[in-house]
Coordinates of C-alpha atoms and ligand atoms in Angstrom, one line a residue:
M109 CA -85.1 -142.5 74.2
N110 CA -86.4 -145.9 75.5
L111 CA -88.7 -147.9 73.3
I112 CA -92.0 -149.5 74.2
V113 CA -93.6 -152.1 71.9
L114 CA -97.3 -152.4 72.5
K115 CA -99.3 -155.3 71.1
I116 CA -103.0 -154.4 71.1
G117 CA -104.9 -157.7 71.1
G118 CA -107.6 -158.1 68.5
S119 CA -110.0 -159.4 71.1
A120 CA -109.6 -156.1 73.0
I121 CA -110.5 -153.9 70.0
S122 CA -113.2 -156.1 68.5
N123 CA -115.9 -158.4 69.8
K124 CA -114.8 -162.0 69.0
N125 CA -118.4 -163.2 68.6
I126 CA -119.5 -160.5 66.2
P127 CA -117.7 -160.3 62.8
F128 CA -116.3 -156.8 62.0
S129 CA -117.3 -155.3 65.3
F130 CA -114.9 -152.4 66.2
R131 CA -114.6 -151.2 69.8
K132 CA -114.1 -147.5 69.2
D133 CA -114.3 -146.7 72.9
V134 CA -111.4 -148.9 73.7
V135 CA -109.2 -147.5 70.9
E136 CA -110.1 -144.0 72.0
H137 CA -108.8 -144.4 75.5
I138 CA -105.7 -146.2 74.2
A139 CA -105.1 -143.1 72.0
K140 CA -105.5 -140.7 75.0
E141 CA -103.1 -142.7 77.1
L142 CA -100.6 -143.0 74.3
T143 CA -100.4 -139.2 74.0
E144 CA -99.0 -139.1 77.6
I145 CA -96.6 -142.1 77.1
H146 CA -95.2 -140.7 73.8
K147 CA -93.8 -137.7 75.7
E148 CA -91.3 -140.0 77.4
Y149 CA -90.9 -143.0 75.1
N150 CA -90.6 -144.1 71.5
I151 CA -93.5 -146.3 70.6
I152 CA -94.2 -149.1 68.1
L153 CA -97.8 -150.3 67.9
V154 CA -98.9 -153.7 66.6
H155 CA -102.5 -154.7 66.5
G156 CA -104.2 -158.1 66.1
G157 CA -106.9 -159.3 63.8
G158 CA -109.8 -159.9 66.2
S159 CA -113.1 -160.5 64.4
Y160 CA -111.7 -158.8 61.3
G161 CA -108.9 -161.3 60.7
H162 CA -109.5 -164.6 62.3
P163 CA -112.9 -165.7 60.9
I164 CA -111.8 -165.0 57.3
A165 CA -108.4 -166.6 57.6
K166 CA -110.1 -169.6 59.2
A167 CA -112.8 -169.9 56.6
Y168 CA -110.1 -170.2 53.9
D169 CA -107.8 -172.4 56.0
L170 CA -104.9 -170.0 55.4
S171 CA -102.8 -171.1 58.4
K172 CA -102.2 -174.5 56.6
G173 CA -100.5 -172.8 53.7
L174 CA -101.5 -172.7 50.1
Y175 CA -102.9 -176.0 49.0
A176 CA -106.0 -174.9 47.0
P177 CA -104.9 -171.7 45.3
K178 CA -108.1 -171.0 43.4
K179 CA -110.1 -170.7 46.6
Q180 CA -107.4 -169.7 49.1
L181 CA -105.9 -166.8 47.1
L182 CA -109.2 -165.1 47.3
G183 CA -109.1 -165.7 51.1
F184 CA -105.6 -164.1 51.1
S185 CA -107.0 -161.0 49.3
R186 CA -110.1 -160.8 51.6
T187 CA -108.1 -161.2 54.8
R188 CA -105.7 -158.5 53.7
Y189 CA -108.7 -156.2 52.8
Y190 CA -110.4 -156.6 56.2
M191 CA -107.1 -156.2 58.1
S192 CA -106.6 -152.9 56.2
K193 CA -110.1 -151.8 57.1
L194 CA -109.5 -152.5 60.8
N195 CA -106.1 -150.7 60.6
L196 CA -107.7 -147.6 59.1
L197 CA -110.4 -147.5 61.8
I198 CA -107.6 -147.6 64.5
I199 CA -105.4 -145.1 62.7
E200 CA -108.4 -142.7 62.3
E201 CA -108.8 -142.6 66.1
F202 CA -105.1 -142.1 66.8
I203 CA -104.9 -139.2 64.3
K204 CA -107.8 -137.6 66.0
Y205 CA -105.6 -137.5 69.1
N206 CA -102.7 -136.0 67.1
L207 CA -100.5 -139.1 67.4
P208 CA -97.9 -139.2 64.6
V209 CA -98.8 -142.7 63.5
I210 CA -97.9 -144.4 60.3
T211 CA -98.9 -147.8 59.1
I212 CA -96.2 -150.2 57.8
Q213 CA -98.2 -152.8 55.8
T214 CA -97.1 -156.3 57.0
S215 CA -97.0 -158.3 53.7
S216 CA -94.9 -155.6 52.1
V217 CA -92.0 -155.8 54.6
I218 CA -92.2 -159.4 55.9
T219 CA -91.9 -162.8 54.2
A220 CA -92.2 -166.1 56.2
K221 CA -90.6 -169.5 56.1
Q222 CA -92.7 -172.4 57.5
G223 CA -94.9 -169.9 59.2
K224 CA -92.1 -168.0 60.9
I225 CA -90.8 -164.5 60.1
Y226 CA -87.9 -165.0 57.6
N227 CA -87.2 -161.6 56.0
F228 CA -88.3 -158.4 57.7
Y229 CA -87.3 -155.0 56.2
I230 CA -87.1 -153.0 59.4
E231 CA -85.1 -149.9 58.1
P232 CA -88.2 -147.7 57.6
I233 CA -89.3 -148.4 61.2
I234 CA -85.9 -147.4 62.6
K235 CA -86.0 -144.2 60.5
L236 CA -89.5 -143.4 61.6
L237 CA -88.7 -143.8 65.2
S238 CA -85.7 -141.5 64.9
L239 CA -88.2 -138.9 63.6
R240 CA -90.3 -139.6 66.7
M241 CA -93.1 -141.1 64.6
I242 CA -95.2 -144.1 65.8
P243 CA -95.0 -147.1 63.4
V244 CA -98.1 -149.2 63.4
M245 CA -98.1 -152.8 62.2
Y246 CA -100.6 -155.7 62.4
G247 CA -100.9 -159.5 62.2
D248 CA -101.6 -160.4 58.6
V249 CA -101.2 -162.8 55.8
V250 CA -97.8 -162.9 54.1
I251 CA -95.9 -164.8 51.4
D252 CA -94.2 -167.9 52.8
E253 CA -91.1 -169.4 51.1
K254 CA -92.2 -173.0 51.8
K255 CA -95.9 -172.9 52.4
G256 CA -96.9 -170.4 49.8
I257 CA -98.7 -168.2 52.3
A258 CA -98.8 -167.9 56.1
I259 CA -100.3 -165.9 58.8
I260 CA -97.9 -163.9 60.9
S261 CA -99.4 -162.8 64.2
G262 CA -99.1 -159.4 65.8
D263 CA -97.4 -161.3 68.7
D264 CA -94.6 -162.5 66.3
I265 CA -94.1 -159.0 64.9
S266 CA -94.1 -157.2 68.3
T267 CA -91.7 -159.8 69.8
Y268 CA -89.4 -159.7 66.8
L269 CA -89.2 -155.9 66.9
A270 CA -88.8 -155.6 70.6
I271 CA -85.8 -158.0 70.5
K272 CA -84.2 -156.5 67.4
L273 CA -84.6 -152.9 68.5
K274 CA -83.8 -153.6 72.2
A275 CA -87.1 -152.3 73.6
D276 CA -87.3 -151.5 77.2
K277 CA -90.8 -152.9 77.5
L278 CA -93.0 -155.3 75.5
L279 CA -96.7 -154.9 76.5
F280 CA -99.4 -157.3 75.6
G281 CA -102.8 -155.6 75.9
L282 CA -105.6 -158.1 76.4
D283 CA -109.3 -158.2 77.2
V284 CA -108.5 -159.9 80.6
D285 CA -106.3 -158.7 83.5
G286 CA -103.2 -160.8 82.5
I287 CA -102.2 -164.5 82.5
Y288 CA -104.4 -166.8 84.7
S289 CA -103.7 -170.1 86.4
K290 CA -106.6 -171.6 84.3
D291 CA -109.1 -170.4 81.7
P292 CA -110.0 -167.0 83.2
S293 CA -113.7 -167.7 82.7
L294 CA -113.5 -170.5 85.3
E295 CA -114.4 -169.5 88.8
D296 CA -111.3 -170.8 90.6
S297 CA -108.8 -169.3 88.1
E298 CA -106.4 -166.8 89.6
L299 CA -104.4 -164.0 88.1
I300 CA -100.6 -164.7 88.1
E301 CA -99.1 -161.4 89.1
I302 CA -95.5 -162.5 88.7
L303 CA -94.8 -165.2 86.2
D304 CA -91.4 -166.9 86.7
I305 CA -90.4 -168.2 83.3
S306 CA -87.8 -170.6 84.9
S307 CA -90.6 -172.7 86.5
F308 CA -93.5 -172.1 84.2
T309 CA -94.8 -174.8 81.8
I310 CA -97.4 -174.2 79.1
K311 CA -100.3 -176.5 79.2
G312 CA -103.6 -176.3 77.4
T313 CA -105.5 -176.3 74.1
M314 CA -106.5 -173.6 71.8
T315 CA -109.9 -172.2 71.0
K316 CA -111.3 -172.9 67.6
Y317 CA -111.6 -169.2 66.8
D318 CA -107.9 -168.3 66.9
V319 CA -105.8 -169.1 63.8
T320 CA -102.5 -167.9 65.4
G321 CA -102.2 -169.9 68.6
G322 CA -104.0 -167.6 71.1
I323 CA -102.7 -167.1 74.6
F324 CA -100.2 -170.0 74.6
H325 CA -98.4 -168.5 71.6
K326 CA -98.3 -165.1 73.3
I327 CA -96.7 -166.6 76.4
E328 CA -94.2 -168.4 74.3
K329 CA -93.2 -165.2 72.5
A330 CA -93.2 -163.3 75.9
I331 CA -90.8 -165.9 77.3
E332 CA -88.5 -165.4 74.3
A333 CA -88.5 -161.6 74.8
T334 CA -87.9 -162.0 78.6
K335 CA -84.8 -164.1 77.9
H336 CA -83.5 -161.2 75.8
G337 CA -83.7 -158.9 78.9
I338 CA -86.9 -157.1 77.9
N339 CA -89.5 -156.3 80.5
V340 CA -92.7 -158.1 79.5
Y341 CA -96.2 -157.4 80.8
F342 CA -99.7 -158.7 80.1
F343 CA -102.5 -156.4 81.1
N344 CA -106.2 -155.4 80.4
I345 CA -106.1 -152.8 77.8
T346 CA -109.9 -152.6 77.6
K347 CA -109.9 -150.8 81.0
Q348 CA -109.3 -147.1 81.0
G349 CA -106.0 -146.1 82.8
R350 CA -104.4 -149.6 82.8
L351 CA -102.0 -148.8 80.0
L352 CA -100.6 -145.7 81.8
D353 CA -100.5 -147.7 85.0
V354 CA -98.6 -150.7 83.6
I355 CA -95.9 -148.3 82.2
N356 CA -95.4 -147.1 85.8
E357 CA -95.6 -150.7 87.2
K358 CA -98.9 -149.8 89.0
G359 CA -102.2 -151.6 89.2
T360 CA -103.1 -155.0 87.8
F361 CA -101.0 -157.0 85.4
T362 CA -98.8 -160.1 84.9
K363 CA -95.1 -159.4 84.8
L364 CA -92.6 -162.0 83.6
I365 CA -89.4 -162.6 85.5
T366 CA -86.5 -164.9 85.0
G367 CA -86.3 -166.4 88.5
Ligands
LIG529 C1 -104.0 -162.3 63.4 O1 -103.1 -161.5 64.2 C2 -104.0 -161.8 62.0 C3 -105.0 -162.5 61.2 C4 -105.8 -163.4 61.6 C5 -104.9 -162.2 59.8 P1 -103.1 -161.8 65.8 O2 -102.9 -163.2 66.1 O3 -102.0 -160.9 66.3 O4 -104.5 -161.3 66.2 P2 -105.2 -161.3 67.7 O5 -104.6 -160.3 68.5 O6 -105.1 -162.7 68.2 O7 -106.7 -161.0 67.3

């Protein structure tokens, strides 16, 4: 059975501007659409941190590594705690829709080296998929061989798994319609429906809110997956029906191609 890896962006399931704001309505329609998709595909879900992960990780400067253990180790605990809370809220909705989800807690199976995934114990995920379960992971803080601690984003995890497990599709669910020519809040920005990675260059700066590199890091990861022959899409997961549509290559999205 073909595999779909879906990254659910933290900004789609929480409000960036309000700490710990959970968008239950969005998660509910994702759950509903996943029940259809799971009939035909194996699925791995990976969610982001949104307003549960980023503000805390930022407050304790965790992306720089461990340089002030007394303070930062508390930040490590707190980030983990709030990511677990967000994960539970999501899982609760999925279980209501009878999806056989199971969380694989990130820092128990991943270690990093210089901020990149170094060890990843994926055997349980393979086994769970063979049972037709839906493994759920999330961006989180982990142990880093060099920096002490690091933040591994959901984008890193989903790309890693899509490549390793030879997924058919890697989907990035966002709170906007896809990748834009400029910041999507600018009036003259345009949606890029087909993004040719052979002629695309990444330009721009990151927002202060995001500790894992935001949209530019996502595009980098998406390019990596595309080079491995995976069909990669960016789409608006906050809009009902878009997830089902993108699976069938219908509606509004950005698709990556290799030229
Ligand atoms: C971030 O994960 C995790 C933490 C900040 C602890 P992501 O980078 O995948 O989160 P989003 O999707 O940008 O919110």
